[in-house]
Coordinates of C-alpha atoms and ligand atoms in Angstrom, one line a residue:
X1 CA 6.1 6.0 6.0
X2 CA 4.6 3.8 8.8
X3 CA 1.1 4.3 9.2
X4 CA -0.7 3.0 12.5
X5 CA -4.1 3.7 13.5
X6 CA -3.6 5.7 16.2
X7 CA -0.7 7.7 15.5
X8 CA 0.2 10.9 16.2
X9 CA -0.9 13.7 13.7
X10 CA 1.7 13.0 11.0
X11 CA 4.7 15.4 11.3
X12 CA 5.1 16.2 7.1
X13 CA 1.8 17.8 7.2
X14 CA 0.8 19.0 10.7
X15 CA -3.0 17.3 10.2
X16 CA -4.4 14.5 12.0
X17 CA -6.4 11.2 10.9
X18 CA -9.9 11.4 9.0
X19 CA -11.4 9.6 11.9
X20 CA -10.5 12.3 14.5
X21 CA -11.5 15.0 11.7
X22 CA -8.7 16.0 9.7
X23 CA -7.2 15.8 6.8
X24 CA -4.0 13.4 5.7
X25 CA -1.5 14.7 3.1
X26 CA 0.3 11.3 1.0
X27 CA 2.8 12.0 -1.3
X28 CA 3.1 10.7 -4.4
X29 CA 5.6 10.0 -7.4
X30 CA 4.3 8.8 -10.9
X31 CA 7.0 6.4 -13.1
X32 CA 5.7 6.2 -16.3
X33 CA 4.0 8.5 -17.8
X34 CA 2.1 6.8 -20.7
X35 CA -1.4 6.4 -21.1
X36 CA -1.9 4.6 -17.8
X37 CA 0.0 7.4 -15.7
X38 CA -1.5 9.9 -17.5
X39 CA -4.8 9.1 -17.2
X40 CA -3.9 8.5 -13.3
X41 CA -2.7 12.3 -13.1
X42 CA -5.8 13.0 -15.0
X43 CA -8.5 11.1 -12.3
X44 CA -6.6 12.7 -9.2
X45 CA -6.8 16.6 -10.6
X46 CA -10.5 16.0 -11.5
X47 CA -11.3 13.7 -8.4
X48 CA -8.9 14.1 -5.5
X49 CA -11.2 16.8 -4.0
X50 CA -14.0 13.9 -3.9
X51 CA -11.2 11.2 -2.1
X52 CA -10.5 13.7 0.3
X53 CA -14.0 14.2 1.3
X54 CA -14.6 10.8 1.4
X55 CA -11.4 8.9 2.7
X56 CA -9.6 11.7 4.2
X57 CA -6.9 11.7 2.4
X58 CA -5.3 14.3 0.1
X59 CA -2.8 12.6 -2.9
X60 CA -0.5 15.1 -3.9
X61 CA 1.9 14.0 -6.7
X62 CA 5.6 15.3 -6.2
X63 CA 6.9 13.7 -9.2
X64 CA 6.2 12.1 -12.7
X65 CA 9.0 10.9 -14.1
X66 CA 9.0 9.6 -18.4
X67 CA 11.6 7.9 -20.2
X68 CA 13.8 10.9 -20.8
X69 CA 13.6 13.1 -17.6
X70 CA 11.3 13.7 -14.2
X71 CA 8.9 16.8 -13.1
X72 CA 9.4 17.3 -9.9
X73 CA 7.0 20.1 -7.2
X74 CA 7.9 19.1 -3.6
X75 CA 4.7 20.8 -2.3
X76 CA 2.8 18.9 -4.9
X77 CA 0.9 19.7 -8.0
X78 CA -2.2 21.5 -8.0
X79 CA -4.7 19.6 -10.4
X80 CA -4.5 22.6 -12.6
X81 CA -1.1 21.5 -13.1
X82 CA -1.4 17.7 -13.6
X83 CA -3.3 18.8 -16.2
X84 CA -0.5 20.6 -18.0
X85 CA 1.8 17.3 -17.3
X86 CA -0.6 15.3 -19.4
X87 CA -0.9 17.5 -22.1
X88 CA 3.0 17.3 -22.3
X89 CA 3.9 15.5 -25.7
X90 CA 5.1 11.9 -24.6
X91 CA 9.1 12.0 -23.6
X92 CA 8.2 15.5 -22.3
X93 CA 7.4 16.1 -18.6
X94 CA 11.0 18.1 -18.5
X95 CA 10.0 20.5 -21.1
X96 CA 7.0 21.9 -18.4
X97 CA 8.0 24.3 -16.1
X98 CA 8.7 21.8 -13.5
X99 CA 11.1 20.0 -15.8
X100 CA 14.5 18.0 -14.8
X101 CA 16.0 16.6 -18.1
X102 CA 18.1 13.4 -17.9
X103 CA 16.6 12.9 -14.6
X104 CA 15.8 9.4 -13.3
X105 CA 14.7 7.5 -10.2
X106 CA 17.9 8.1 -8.4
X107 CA 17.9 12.2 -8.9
X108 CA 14.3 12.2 -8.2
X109 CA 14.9 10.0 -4.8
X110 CA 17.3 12.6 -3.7
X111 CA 15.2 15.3 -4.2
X112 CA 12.1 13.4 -2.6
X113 CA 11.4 10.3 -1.3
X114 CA 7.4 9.8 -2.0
X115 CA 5.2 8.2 0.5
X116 CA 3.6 5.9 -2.4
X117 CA 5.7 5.0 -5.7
X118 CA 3.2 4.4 -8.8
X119 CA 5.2 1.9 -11.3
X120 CA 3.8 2.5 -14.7
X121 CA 6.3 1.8 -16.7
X122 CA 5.8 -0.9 -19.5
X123 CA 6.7 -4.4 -18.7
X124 CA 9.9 -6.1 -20.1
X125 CA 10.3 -9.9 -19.2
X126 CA 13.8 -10.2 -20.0
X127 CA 15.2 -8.3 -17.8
X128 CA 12.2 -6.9 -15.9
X129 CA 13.7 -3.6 -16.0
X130 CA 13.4 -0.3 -15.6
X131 CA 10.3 -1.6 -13.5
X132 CA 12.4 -4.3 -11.2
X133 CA 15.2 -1.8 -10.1
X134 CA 12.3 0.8 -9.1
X135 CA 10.4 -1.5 -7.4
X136 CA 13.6 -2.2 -4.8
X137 CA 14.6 1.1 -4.6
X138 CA 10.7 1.9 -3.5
X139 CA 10.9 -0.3 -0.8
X140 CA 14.2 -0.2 0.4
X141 CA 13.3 3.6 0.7
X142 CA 10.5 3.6 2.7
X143 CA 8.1 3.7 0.0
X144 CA 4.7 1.8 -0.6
X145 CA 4.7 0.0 -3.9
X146 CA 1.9 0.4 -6.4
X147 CA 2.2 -1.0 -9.9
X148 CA 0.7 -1.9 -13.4
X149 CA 4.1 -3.3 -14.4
X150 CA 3.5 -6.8 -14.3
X151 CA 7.3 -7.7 -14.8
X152 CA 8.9 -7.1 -11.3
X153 CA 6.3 -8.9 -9.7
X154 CA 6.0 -11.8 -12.7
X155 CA 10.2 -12.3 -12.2
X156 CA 11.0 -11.7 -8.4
X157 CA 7.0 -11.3 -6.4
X158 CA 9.0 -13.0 -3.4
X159 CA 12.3 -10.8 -3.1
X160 CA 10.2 -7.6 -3.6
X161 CA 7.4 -8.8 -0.8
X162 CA 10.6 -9.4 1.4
X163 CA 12.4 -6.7 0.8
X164 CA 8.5 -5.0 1.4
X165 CA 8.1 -7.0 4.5
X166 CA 11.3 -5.6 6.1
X167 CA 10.6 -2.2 5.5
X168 CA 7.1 -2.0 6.7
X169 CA 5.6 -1.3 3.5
X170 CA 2.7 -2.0 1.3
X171 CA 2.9 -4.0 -2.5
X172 CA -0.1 -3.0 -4.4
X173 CA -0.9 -4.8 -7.8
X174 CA -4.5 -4.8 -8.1
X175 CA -3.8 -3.0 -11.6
X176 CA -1.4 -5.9 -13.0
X177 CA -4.7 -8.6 -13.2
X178 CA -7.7 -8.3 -14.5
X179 CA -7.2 -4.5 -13.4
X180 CA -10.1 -2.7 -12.6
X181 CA -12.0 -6.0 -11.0
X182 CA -10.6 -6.5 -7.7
X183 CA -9.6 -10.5 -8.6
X184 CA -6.6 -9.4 -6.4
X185 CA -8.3 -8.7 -3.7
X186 CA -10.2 -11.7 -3.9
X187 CA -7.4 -14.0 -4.3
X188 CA -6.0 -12.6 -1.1
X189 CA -9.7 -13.4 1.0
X190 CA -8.9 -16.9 -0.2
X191 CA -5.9 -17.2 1.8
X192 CA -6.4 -20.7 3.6
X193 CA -8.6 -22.3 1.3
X194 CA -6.8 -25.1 -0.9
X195 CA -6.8 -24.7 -4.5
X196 CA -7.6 -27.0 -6.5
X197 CA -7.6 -25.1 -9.8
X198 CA -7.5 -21.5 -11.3
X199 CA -8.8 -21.2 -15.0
X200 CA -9.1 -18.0 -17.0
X201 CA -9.2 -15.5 -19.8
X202 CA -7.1 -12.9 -18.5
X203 CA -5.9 -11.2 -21.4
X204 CA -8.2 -8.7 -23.2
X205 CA -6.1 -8.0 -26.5
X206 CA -6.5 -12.5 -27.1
X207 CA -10.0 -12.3 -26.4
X208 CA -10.9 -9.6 -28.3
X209 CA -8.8 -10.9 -31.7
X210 CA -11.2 -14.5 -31.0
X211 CA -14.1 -12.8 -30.8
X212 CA -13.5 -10.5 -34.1
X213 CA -12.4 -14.1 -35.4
X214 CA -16.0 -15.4 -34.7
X215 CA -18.2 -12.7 -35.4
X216 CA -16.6 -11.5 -38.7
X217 CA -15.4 -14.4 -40.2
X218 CA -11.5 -13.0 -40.5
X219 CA -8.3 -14.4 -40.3
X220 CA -6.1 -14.1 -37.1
X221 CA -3.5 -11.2 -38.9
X222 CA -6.7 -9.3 -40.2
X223 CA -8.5 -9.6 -36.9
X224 CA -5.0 -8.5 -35.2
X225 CA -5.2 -5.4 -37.7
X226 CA -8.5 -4.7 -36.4
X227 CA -7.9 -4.7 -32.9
X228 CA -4.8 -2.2 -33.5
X229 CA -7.1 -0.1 -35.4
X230 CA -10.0 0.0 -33.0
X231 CA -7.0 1.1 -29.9
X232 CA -7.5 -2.3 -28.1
X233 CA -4.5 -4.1 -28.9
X234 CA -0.7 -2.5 -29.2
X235 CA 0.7 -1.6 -32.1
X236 CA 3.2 -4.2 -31.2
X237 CA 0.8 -6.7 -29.8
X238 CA 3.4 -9.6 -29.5
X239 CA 3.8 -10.0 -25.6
X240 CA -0.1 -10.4 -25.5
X241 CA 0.0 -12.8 -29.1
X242 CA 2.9 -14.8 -27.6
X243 CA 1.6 -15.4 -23.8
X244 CA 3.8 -13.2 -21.8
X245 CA 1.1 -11.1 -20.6
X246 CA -1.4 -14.1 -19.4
X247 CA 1.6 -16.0 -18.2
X248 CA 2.6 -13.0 -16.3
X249 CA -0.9 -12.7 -14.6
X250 CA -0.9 -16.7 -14.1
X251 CA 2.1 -16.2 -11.8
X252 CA 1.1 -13.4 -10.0
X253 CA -1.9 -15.0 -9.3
X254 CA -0.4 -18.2 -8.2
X255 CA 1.9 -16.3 -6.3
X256 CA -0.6 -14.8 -4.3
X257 CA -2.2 -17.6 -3.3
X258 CA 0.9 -18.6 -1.9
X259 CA 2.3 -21.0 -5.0
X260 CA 5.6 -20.1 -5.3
X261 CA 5.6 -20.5 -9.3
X262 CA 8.1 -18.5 -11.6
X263 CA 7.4 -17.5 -14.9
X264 CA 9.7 -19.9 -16.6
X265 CA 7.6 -22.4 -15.1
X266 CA 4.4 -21.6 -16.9
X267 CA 3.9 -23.8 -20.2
X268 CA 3.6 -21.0 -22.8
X269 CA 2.0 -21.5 -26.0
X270 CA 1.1 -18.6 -28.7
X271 CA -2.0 -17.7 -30.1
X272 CA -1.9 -20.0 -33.2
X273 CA -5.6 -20.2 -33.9
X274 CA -7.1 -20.5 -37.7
X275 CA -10.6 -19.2 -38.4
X276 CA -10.9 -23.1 -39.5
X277 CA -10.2 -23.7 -35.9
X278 CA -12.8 -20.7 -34.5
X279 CA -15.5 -22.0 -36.8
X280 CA -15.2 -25.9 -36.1
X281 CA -15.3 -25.1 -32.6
X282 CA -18.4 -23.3 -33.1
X283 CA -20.2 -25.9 -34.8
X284 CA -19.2 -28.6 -31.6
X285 CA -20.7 -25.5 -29.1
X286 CA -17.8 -24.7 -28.3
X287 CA -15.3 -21.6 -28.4
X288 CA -11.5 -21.5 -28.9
X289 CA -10.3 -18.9 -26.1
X290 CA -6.8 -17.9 -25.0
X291 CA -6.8 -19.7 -21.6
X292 CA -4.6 -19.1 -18.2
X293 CA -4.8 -22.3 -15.9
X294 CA -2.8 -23.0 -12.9
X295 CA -3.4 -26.5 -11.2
X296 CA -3.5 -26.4 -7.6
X297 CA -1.4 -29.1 -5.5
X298 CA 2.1 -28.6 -7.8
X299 CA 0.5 -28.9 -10.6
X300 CA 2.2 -26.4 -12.3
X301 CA 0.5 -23.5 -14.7
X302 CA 0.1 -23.0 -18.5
X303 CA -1.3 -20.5 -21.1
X304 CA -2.6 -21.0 -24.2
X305 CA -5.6 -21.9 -26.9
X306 CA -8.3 -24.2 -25.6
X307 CA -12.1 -24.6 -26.6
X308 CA -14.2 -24.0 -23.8
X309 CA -18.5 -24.8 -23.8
X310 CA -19.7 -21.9 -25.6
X311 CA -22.6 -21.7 -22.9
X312 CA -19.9 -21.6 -20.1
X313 CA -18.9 -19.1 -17.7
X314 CA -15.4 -18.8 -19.5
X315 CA -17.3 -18.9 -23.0
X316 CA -19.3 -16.3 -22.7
X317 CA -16.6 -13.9 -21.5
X318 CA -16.3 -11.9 -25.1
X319 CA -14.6 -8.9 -26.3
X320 CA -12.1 -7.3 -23.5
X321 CA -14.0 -9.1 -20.7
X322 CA -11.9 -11.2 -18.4
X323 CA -12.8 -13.6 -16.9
X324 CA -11.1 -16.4 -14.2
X325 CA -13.2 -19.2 -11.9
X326 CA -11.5 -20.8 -9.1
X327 CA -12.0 -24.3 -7.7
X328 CA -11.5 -24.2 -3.9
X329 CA -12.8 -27.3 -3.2
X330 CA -15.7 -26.1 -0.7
X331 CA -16.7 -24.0 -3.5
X332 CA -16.0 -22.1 -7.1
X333 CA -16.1 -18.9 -7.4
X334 CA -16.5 -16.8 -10.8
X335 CA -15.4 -13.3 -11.3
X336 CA -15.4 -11.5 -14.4
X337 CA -15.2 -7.5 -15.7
X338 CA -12.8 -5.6 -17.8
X339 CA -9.1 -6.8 -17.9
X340 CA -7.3 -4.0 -19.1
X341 CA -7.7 -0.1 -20.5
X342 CA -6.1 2.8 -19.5
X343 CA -9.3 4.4 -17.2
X344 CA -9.7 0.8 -15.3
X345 CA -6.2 0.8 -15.2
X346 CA -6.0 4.1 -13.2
X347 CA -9.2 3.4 -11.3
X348 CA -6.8 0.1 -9.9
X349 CA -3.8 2.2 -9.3
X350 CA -5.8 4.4 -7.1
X351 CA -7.5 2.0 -5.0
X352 CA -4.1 0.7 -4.2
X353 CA -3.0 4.0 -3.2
X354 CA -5.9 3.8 -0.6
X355 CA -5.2 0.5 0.3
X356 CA -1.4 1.6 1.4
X357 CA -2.7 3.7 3.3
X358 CA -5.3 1.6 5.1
X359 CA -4.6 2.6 8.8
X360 CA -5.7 5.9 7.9
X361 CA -8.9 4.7 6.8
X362 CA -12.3 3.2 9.5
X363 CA -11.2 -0.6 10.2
Ligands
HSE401 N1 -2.3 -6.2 -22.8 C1 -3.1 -6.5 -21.7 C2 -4.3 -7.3 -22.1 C3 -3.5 -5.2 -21.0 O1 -4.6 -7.3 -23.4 O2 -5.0 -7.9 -21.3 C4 -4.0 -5.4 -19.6 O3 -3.1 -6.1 -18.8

């Protein structure tokens, strides 16, 4: 779909631009239907009635598609039934009535090809897959991009964008960093200052462990336990404990401001931190805090524990905050807010899906 400001009324749905007083239909297909894509399905049946008022534009989602088979309603779901999707037990979109077992992107392509293609599938940074093969197949399609899934973006940001470029469509990634504060958006207003440095918290699950650390006086494997327990970190919380997620961001980030970096160039180091470490820190006024720092001007990127001044910007980010400042020479700038969470998440994930579709919108 190429949208242009003053285009005709669009042909699928026979209505014209908000800004000469109608309405636009977009269609949509969900991959992923965990917590994030559920709770995506769940804000457009309770507030795509208010984005149409507002913007103009009418999401309807064609497709969800889960790990073992697709649900598929060419005319769209009504929100009564994205409702019953996400009450589906997970694995089970093909046991609703819209149901197509064993069916994956290629079978749901053929069927439809969406205007906008939600990637919320969970990130693998091996092989990058399933999220990596989706994201080409969007493009190449015709379809906007929109993801959560760090990993295609984290292993090939450049072959997607030019892949994206060629076929006239939109990457949105807002929800991969700091999702749910628009640091992406930001980073792309910054496009011609130089950089000098990037420095950040920019995973939630790290910062929260650090902070249980302090306050409560635990040990790193009790204060993982805790976070589990209290739903903030995964049950399997090791690409978070081991870097991948912050070195993930780091490179998206970079890559965004134009720093062609990779993520086997980011110097990765684990959360290793001992309450010994948390409390001596303390007692210098300082805090240890799982850092993401990219050096501007080559100087490459790494992730890891640092101590920070407790009183800082960066220190006083606790909990799930996020937090990143960025040196551009003429100025820094600070920007800090919730990193991560299934509702933020979503919240992201829509924005994008507005920002695809920009030339619909007033300049
Ligand atoms: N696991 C991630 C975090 C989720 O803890 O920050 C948000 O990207």
């Amino acid at each position: 779909m190429k949208v242009e400001r003053d285009e005709a009324p669009n042909e699928r749905s026979g209505v014209v631009s908000p800004l000469r007083g109608g309405v636009r239909s977009v269609r949509v297909a969900v991959f992923g239907f965990g917590g994030v894509g559920r709770e995506l399905a769940r804000l457009l049946a309770f507030r795509g009635g208010e984005i149409e008022r507002r913007y103009g534009i009418r999401f309807l989602v064609v497709a969800v598609a889960d790990s073992r088979g697709a649900a598929v309603k060419t005319e769209g779901f009504t929100g009564y039934e994205l409702l019953k999707l996400v009450e589906a037990h997970r694995g089970g979109v093909s046991n609703t009535p819209w149901g197509r077992s064993g069916w994956s992107i290629n079978e749901v392509y053929d069927e439809i090809v969406p205007d906008i293609h939600v990637e919320a599938t969970p990130p693998d940074y091996s092989t990058g897959e399933p999220g990596l093969s989706h994201a080409f197949k969007a493009v190449r399609k015709g379809a906007h991009f929109v993801t959560a899934n760090k990993a295609p973006l984290a292993l090939k940001f450049w072959e997607i964008m030019e892949e994206a470029s060629k076929n006239d469509v939109y990457v949105g990634y807002k929800a991969t960093v700091m999702a749910g504060t628009p640091l992406v958006s930001m980073l792309r207003g910054l496009r011609g200052y130089s950089i000098r440095r990037v420095e950040g918290i920019l995973n939630a699950t790290t910062n929260y462990i650090l902070s249980l650390m302090e306050d409560k006086l635990v040990d790193l494997s009790d204060a993982v336990r805790i976070a589990v327990n209290d739903g903030v970190a995964e049950p399997d919380p090791r690409l978070d404990l081991e870097g991948w997620d912050a070195a993930a961001k780091i490179v998206i980030i970079a890559n965004t401001l134009g720093i062609r970096l990779g993520l086997s160039d980011v110097n990765r180091e684990p959360l290793n931190a001992s309450l010994k470490d948390v409390i001596s820190a303390a007692r210098r006024g300082f805090r240890l805090k799982y850092l993401a720092v990219l050096e501007g001007d080559g100087g490459g990127a790494w992730v890891g524990p640092g101590e920070v001044p407790r009183e800082s910007f960066l220190g006083m980010a606790r909990g799930v905050l996020n937090a990143v400042r960025i040196d551009v020479g003429v100025n820094v700038i600070s920007l800090s807010g919730k990193g991560g969470g299934v509702e933020v998440t979503a919240h992201a994930l829509l924005s994008d899906m507005l920002e695809a579709v920009r030339g619909w919108l007033p300049p």
